[in-house]
mmCIF file of C-alpha atoms in Angstrom:
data_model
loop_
_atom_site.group_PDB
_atom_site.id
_atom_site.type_symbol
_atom_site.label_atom_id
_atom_site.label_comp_id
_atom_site.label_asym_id
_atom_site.label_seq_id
_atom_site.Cartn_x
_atom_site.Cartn_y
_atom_site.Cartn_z
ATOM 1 C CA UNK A 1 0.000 0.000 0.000
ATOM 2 C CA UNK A 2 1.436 3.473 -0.773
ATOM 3 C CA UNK A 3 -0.856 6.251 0.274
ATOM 4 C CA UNK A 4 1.297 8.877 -1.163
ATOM 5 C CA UNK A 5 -0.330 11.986 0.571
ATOM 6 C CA UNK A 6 1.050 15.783 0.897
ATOM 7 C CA UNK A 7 -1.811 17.916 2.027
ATOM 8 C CA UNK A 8 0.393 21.050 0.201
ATOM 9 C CA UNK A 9 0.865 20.053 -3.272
ATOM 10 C CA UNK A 10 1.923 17.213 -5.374
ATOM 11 C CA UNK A 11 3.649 13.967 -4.901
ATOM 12 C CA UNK A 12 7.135 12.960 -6.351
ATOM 13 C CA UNK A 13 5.568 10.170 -8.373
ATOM 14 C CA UNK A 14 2.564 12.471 -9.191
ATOM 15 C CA UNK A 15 4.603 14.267 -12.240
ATOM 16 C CA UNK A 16 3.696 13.739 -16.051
ATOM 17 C CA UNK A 17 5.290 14.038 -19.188
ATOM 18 C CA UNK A 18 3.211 16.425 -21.031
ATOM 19 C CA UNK A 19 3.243 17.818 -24.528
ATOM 20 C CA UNK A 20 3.015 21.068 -24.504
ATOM 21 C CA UNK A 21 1.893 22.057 -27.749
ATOM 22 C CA UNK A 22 -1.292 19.911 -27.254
ATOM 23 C CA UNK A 23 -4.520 21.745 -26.427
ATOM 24 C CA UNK A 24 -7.807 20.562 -27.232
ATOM 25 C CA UNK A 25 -11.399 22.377 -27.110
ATOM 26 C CA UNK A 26 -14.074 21.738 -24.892
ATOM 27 C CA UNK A 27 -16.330 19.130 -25.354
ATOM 28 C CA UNK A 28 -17.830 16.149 -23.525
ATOM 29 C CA UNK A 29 -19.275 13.306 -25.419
ATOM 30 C CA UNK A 30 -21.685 10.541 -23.600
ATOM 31 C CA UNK A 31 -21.485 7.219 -24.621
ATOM 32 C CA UNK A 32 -23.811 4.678 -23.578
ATOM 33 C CA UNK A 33 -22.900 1.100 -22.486
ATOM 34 C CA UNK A 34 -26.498 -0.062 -24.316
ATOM 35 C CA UNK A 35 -30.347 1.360 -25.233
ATOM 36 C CA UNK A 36 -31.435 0.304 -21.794
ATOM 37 C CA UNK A 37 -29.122 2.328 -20.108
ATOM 38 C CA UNK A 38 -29.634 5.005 -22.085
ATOM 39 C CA UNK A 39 -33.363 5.006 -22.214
ATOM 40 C CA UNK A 40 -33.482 4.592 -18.122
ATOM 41 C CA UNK A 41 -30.645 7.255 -17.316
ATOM 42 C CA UNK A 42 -29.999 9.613 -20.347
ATOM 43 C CA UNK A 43 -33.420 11.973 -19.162
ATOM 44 C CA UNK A 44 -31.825 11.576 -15.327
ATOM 45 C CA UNK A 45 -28.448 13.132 -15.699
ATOM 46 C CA UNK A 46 -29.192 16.823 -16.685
ATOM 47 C CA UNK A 47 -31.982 16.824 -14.418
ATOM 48 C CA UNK A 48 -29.554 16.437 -11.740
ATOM 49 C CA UNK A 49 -26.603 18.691 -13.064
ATOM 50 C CA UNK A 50 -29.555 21.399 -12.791
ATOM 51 C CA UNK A 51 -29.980 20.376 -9.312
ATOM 52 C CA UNK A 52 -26.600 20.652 -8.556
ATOM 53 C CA UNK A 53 -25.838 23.796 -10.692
ATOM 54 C CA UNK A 54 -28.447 25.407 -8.426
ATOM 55 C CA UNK A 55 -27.188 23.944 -5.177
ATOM 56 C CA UNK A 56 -24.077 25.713 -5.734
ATOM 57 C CA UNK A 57 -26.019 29.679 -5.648
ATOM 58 C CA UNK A 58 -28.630 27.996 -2.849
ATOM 59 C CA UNK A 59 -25.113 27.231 -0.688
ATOM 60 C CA UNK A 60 -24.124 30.800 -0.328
ATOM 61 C CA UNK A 61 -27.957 32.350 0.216
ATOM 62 C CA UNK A 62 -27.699 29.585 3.003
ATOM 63 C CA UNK A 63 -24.684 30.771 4.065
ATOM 64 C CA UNK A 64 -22.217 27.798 3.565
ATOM 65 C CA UNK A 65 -19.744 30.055 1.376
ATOM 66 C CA UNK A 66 -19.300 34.017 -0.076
ATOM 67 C CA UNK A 67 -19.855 33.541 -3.838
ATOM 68 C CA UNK A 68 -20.621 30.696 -6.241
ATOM 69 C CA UNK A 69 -19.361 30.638 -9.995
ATOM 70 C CA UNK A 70 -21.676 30.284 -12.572
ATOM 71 C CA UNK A 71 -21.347 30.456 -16.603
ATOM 72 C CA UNK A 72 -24.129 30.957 -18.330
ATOM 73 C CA UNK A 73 -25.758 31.707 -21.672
ATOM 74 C CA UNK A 74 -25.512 35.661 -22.147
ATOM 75 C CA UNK A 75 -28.789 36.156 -22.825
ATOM 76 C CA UNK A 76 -30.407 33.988 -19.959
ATOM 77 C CA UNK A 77 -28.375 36.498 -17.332
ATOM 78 C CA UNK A 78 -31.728 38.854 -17.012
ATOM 79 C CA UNK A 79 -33.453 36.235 -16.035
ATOM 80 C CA UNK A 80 -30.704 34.232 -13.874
ATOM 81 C CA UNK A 81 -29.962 37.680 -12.017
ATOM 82 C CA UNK A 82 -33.611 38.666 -11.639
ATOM 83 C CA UNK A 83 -33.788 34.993 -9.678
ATOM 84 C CA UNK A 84 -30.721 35.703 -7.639
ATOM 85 C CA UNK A 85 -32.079 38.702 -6.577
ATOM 86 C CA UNK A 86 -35.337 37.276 -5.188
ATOM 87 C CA UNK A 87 -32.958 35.334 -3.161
ATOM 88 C CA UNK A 88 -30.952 38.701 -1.964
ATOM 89 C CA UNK A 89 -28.039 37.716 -3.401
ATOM 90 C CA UNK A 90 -26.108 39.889 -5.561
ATOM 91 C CA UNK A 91 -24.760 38.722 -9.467
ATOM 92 C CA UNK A 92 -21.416 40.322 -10.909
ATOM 93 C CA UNK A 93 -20.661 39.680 -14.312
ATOM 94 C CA UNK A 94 -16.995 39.626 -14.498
ATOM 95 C CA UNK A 95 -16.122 37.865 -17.828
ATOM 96 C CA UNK A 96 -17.427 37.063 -22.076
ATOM 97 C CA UNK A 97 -15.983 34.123 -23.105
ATOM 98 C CA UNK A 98 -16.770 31.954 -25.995
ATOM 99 C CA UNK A 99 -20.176 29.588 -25.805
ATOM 100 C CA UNK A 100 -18.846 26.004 -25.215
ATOM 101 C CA UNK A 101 -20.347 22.917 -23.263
ATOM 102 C CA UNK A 102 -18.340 20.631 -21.290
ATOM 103 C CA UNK A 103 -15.581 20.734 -19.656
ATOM 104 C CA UNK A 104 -13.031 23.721 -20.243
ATOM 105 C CA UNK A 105 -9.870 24.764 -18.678
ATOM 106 C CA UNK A 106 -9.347 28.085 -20.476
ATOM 107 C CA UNK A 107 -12.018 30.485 -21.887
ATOM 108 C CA UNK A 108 -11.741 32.202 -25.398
ATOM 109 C CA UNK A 109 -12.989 35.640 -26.475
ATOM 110 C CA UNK A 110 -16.359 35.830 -28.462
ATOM 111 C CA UNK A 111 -15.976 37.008 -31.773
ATOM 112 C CA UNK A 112 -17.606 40.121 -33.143
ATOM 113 C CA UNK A 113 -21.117 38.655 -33.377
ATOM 114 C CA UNK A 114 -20.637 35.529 -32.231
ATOM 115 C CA UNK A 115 -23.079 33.994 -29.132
ATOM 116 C CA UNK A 116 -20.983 34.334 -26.137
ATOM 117 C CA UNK A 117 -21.549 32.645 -22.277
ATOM 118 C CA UNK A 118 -20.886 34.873 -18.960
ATOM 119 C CA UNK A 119 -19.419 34.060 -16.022
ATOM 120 C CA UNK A 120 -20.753 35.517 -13.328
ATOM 121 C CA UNK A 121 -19.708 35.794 -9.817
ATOM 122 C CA UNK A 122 -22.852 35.147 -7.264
ATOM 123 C CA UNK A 123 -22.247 36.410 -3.757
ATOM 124 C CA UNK A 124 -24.203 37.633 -0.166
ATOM 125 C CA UNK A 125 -22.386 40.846 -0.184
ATOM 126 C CA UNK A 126 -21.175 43.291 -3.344
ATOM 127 C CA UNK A 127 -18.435 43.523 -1.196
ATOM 128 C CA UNK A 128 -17.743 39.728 -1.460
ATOM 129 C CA UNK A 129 -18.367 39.798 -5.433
ATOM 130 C CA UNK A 130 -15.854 42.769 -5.429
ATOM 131 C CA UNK A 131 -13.322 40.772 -3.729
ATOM 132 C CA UNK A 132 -13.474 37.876 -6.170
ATOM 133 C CA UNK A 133 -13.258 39.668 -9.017
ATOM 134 C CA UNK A 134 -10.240 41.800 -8.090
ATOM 135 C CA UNK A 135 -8.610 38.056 -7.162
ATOM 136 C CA UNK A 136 -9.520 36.867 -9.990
ATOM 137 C CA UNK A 137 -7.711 39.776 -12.488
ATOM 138 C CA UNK A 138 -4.923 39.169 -10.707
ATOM 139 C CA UNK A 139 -4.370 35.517 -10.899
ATOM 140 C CA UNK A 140 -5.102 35.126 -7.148
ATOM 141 C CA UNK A 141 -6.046 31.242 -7.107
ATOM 142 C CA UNK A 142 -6.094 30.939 -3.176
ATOM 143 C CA UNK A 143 -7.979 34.115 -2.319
ATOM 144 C CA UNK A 144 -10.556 32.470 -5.448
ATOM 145 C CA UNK A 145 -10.766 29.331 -4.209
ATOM 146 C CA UNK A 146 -11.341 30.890 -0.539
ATOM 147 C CA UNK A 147 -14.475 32.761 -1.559
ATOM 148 C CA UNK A 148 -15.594 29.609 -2.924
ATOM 149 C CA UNK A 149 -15.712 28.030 0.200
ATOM 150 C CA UNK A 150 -12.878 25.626 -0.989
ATOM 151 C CA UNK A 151 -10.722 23.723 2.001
ATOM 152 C CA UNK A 152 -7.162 25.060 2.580
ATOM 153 C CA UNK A 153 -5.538 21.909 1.536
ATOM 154 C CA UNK A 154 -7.126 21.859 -1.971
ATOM 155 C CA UNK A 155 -6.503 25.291 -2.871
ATOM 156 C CA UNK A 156 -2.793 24.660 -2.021
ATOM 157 C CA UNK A 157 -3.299 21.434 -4.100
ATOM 158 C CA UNK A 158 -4.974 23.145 -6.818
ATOM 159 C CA UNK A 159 -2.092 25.963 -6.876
ATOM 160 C CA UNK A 160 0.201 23.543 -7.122
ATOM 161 C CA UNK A 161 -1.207 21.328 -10.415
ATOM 162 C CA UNK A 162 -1.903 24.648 -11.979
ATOM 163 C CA UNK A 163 1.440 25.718 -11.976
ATOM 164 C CA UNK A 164 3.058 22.469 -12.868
ATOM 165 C CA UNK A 165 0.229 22.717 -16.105
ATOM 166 C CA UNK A 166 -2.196 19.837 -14.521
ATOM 167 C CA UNK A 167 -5.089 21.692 -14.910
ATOM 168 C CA UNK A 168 -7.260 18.516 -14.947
ATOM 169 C CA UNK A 169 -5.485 16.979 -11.583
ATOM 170 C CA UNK A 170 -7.544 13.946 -10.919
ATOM 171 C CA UNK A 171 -4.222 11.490 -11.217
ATOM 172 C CA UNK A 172 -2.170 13.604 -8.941
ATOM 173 C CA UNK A 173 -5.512 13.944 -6.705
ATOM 174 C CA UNK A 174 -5.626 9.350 -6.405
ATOM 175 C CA UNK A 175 -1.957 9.698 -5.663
ATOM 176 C CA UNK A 176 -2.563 11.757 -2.756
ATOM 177 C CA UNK A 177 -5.646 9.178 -1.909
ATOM 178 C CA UNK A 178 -4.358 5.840 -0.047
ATOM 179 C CA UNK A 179 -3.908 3.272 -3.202
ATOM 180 C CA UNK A 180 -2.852 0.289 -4.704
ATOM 181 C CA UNK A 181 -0.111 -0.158 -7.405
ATOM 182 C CA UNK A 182 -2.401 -2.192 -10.263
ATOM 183 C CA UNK A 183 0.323 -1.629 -13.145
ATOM 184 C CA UNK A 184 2.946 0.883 -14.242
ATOM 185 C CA UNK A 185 1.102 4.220 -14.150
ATOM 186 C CA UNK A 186 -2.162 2.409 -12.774
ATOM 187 C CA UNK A 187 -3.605 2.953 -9.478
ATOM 188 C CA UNK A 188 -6.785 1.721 -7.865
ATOM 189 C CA UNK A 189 -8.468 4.250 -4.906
ATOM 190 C CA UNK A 190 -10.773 3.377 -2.702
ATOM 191 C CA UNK A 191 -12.312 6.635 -2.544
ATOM 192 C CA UNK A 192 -15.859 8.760 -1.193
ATOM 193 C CA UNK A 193 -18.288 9.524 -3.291
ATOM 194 C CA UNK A 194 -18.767 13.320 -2.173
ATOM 195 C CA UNK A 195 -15.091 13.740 -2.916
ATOM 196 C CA UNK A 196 -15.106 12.132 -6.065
ATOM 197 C CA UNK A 197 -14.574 14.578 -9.217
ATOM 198 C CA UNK A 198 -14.516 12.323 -12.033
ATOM 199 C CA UNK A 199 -18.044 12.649 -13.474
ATOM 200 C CA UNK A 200 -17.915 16.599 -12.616
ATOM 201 C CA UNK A 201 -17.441 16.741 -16.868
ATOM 202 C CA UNK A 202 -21.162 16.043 -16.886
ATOM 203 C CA UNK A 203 -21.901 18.155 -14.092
ATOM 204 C CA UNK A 204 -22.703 15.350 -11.375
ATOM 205 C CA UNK A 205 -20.451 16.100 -8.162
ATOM 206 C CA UNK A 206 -21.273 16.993 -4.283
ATOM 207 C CA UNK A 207 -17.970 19.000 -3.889
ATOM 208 C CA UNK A 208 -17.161 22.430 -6.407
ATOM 209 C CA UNK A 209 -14.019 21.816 -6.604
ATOM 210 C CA UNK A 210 -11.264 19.043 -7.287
ATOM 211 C CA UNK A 211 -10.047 17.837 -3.860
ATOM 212 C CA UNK A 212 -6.501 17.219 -3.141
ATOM 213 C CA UNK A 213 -7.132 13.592 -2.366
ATOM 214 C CA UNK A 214 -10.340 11.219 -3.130
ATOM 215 C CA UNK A 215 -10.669 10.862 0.487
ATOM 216 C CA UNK A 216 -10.173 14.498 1.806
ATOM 217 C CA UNK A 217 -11.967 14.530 4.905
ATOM 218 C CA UNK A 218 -12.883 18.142 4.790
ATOM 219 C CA UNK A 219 -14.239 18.023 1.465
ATOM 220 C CA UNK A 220 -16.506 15.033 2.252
ATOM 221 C CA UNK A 221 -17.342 16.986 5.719
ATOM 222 C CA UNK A 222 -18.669 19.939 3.505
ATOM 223 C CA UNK A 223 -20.023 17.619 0.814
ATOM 224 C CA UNK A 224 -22.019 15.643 3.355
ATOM 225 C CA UNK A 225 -23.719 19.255 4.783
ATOM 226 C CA UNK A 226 -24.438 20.113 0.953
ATOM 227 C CA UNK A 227 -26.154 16.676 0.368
ATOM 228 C CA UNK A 228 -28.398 17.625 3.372
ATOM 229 C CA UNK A 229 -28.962 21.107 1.805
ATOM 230 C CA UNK A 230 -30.044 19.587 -1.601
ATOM 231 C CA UNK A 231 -32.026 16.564 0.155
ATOM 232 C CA UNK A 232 -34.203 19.746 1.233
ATOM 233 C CA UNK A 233 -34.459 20.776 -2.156
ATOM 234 C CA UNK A 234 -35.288 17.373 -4.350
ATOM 235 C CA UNK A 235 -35.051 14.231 -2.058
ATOM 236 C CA UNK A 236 -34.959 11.736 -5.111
ATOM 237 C CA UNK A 237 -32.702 13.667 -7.730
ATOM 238 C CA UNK A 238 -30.479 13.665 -4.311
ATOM 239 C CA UNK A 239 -30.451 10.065 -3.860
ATOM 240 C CA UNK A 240 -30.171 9.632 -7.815
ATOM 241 C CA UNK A 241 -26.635 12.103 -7.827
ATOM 242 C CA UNK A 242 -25.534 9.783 -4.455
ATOM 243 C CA UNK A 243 -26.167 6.671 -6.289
ATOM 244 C CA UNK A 244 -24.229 7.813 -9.221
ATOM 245 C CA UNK A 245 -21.100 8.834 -7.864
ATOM 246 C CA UNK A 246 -21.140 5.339 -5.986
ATOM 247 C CA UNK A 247 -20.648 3.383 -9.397
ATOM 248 C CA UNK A 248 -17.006 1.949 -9.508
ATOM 249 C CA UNK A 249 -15.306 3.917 -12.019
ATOM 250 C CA UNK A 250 -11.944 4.331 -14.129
ATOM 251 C CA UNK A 251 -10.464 7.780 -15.473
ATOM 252 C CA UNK A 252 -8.247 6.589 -18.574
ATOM 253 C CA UNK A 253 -6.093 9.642 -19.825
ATOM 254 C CA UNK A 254 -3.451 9.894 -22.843
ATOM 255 C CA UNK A 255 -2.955 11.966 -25.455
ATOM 256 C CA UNK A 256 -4.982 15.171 -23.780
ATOM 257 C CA UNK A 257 -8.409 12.765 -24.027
ATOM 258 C CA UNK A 258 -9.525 11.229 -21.066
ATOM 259 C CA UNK A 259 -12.509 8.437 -20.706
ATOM 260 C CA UNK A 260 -14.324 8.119 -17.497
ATOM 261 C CA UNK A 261 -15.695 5.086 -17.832
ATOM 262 C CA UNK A 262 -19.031 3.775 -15.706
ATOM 263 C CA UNK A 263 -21.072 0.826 -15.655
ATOM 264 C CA UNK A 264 -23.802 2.321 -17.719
ATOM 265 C CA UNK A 265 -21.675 4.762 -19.428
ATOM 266 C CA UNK A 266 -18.409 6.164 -21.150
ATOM 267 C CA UNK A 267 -17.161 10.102 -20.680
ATOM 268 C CA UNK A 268 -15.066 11.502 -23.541
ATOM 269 C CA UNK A 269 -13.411 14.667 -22.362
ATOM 270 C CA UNK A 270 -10.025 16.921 -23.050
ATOM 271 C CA UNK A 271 -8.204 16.685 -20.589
ATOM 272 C CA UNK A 272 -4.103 17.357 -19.467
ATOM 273 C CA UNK A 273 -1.763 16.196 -22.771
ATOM 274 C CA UNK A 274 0.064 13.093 -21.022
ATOM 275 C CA UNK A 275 2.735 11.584 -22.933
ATOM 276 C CA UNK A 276 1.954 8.592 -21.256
ATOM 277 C CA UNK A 277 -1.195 6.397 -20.018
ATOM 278 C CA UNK A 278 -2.576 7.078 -16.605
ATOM 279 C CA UNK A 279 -5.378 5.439 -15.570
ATOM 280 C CA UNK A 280 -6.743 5.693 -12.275
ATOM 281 C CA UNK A 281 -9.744 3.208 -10.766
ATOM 282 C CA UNK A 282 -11.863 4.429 -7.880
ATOM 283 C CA UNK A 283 -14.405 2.166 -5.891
ATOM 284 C CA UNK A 284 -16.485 3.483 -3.159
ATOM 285 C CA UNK A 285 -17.882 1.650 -0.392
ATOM 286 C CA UNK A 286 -20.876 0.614 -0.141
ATOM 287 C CA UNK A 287 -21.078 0.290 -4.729
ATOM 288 C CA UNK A 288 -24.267 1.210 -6.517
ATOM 289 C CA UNK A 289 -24.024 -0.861 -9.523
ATOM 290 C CA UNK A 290 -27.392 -0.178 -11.517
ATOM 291 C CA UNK A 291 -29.263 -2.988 -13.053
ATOM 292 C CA UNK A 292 -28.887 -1.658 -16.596
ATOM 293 C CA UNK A 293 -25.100 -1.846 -16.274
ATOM 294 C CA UNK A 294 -23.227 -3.572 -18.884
ATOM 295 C CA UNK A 295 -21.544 -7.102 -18.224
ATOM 296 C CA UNK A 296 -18.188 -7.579 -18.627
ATOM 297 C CA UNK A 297 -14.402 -9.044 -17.545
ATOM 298 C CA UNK A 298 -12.777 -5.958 -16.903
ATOM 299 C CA UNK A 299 -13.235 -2.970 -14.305
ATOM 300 C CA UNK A 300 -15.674 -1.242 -13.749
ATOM 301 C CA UNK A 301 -17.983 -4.028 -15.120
ATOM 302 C CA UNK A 302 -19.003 -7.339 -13.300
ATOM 303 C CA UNK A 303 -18.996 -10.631 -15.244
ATOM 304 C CA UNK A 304 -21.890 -12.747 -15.779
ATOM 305 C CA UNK A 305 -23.228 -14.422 -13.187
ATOM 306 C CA UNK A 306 -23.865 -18.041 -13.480
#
């Protein structure tokens, strides 16, 4: 067992060969494991990235945090702001980027004309929103990821991977987890759900932010008071986004593509440009392994039964 942890950064072994010239757009294609898992699960999953896309404002009205990040369609903001404001909350457009779905690491300037998204800052206080987006024109990271309401040791984490150009960490995250050795540049993690970030592509995640390690205490500890927040809001969708991030699930990078793969589903996302495979597998205790799942010899799929 090596549980390579360091609360502060990255470990030794955590380091990639990347190529640096490799940078791909945003995008994030599902692909189902069969029709029956796709007819039973396809309409579930944006219902619940909604759920959790609005968990993240309802955690600051309730006080859990100072501002939430949301990017949004430009011309839904009247009506996104008009809703924040019925909660008292105050909305701060601070950037125009270039529309895209899935997951990005870097936004792009609209073109003259061209449909743009806005990220906007969501906060209690003006003051708060203020703060935010003065630390975020200066490249402040920390003081960001504070007024998101991120733990200490995962901003430091998150510094860290950003700097060294991992700005999809989830390999040096399971290296700061307590693992296995499966192969050369394989790991297996037994990991929490809440602190799980791997299906976070599609939107489905407790925590807002990558943890330093799959098992991060504090991020489960604020996950877990989250789940209660949005058990308020839609007890089933709740239990739905629980069940999901149970699955047993890989995270299969090379090339700047990664594939999350799921019992009832693949994840094809950009992702950092390793030189090399990584591949990471996560099980959580207890499973969820839905009945639609597909059968098979190798993780994360069971074999036949008899």
């Amino acid at each position: 067992m090596n549980t390579g942890t360091n609360l502060t950064g990255i470990t030794k072994t955590a380091n990639m060969k990347l190529i640096a010239s490799l940078d791909l757009p945003p995008s994030c294609r599902t692909v189902w494991v069969s029709e029956e898992a796709r007819k039973v699960w396809a309409p579930v999953l944006p219902k619940v990235s909604t759920m959790v896309s609005e968990l993240e404002v309802l955690s600051v009205a309730k006080g859990h945090r100072p501002c939430a990040w949301q990017t949004i369609a430009e011309d839904q903001f009247p009506r996104f702001a008009a809703a924040w404001a019925e909660m008292d909350l105050v909305s701060l457009p601070i950037l125009r980027v270039q529309s895209f779905t899935g997951f990005a690491h870097r936004h792009e300037k609209p073109q003259p004309g061209e449909r743009a998204n806005v990220c906007v800052i969501v906060a209690k206080s003006l003051k708060d929103a203020l703060r935010f987006k003065a630390a975020n024109a200066s490249g402040d990271n920390d003081a960001q990821g504070e007024l998101l309401g991120f733990p200490k040791c995962c901003r430091g984490f998150f510094c860290t991977s950003w700097a060294g150009g991992y700005f999809d960490p989830v390999w040096q995250a399971a290296l700061n987890s307590k693992h296995t050795i499966v192969g050369e540049k394989h790991i297996k993690v037994e990991g929490h759900p809440f602190a799980n970030p791997m299906l976070r592509y599609a939107g489905l995640r407790v925590g807002f932010h990558i943890p330093h390690a799959l098992d991060c205490q504090e991020t489960i500890d604020l996950a877990t008071e989250r789940m209660r927040l949005a058990k308020e809001t839609d007890p089933h969708l709740t239990k739905l986004l629980g069940a999901l991030l149970s699955m047993p699930m890989s995270w299969d990078v090379l090339h700047g593509i990664a594939v999350i793969k799921t019992p009832l589903f693949y994840l094809i996302v950009p992702s950092v440009p390793a030189a090399e495979r990584h591949v990471v597998e996560v099980v959580s205790k207890p499973e969820f392994i839905p009945k639609e799942s597909a059968r098979g010899t190798g993780f994360p799929f069971i074999a036949e039964g008899p």
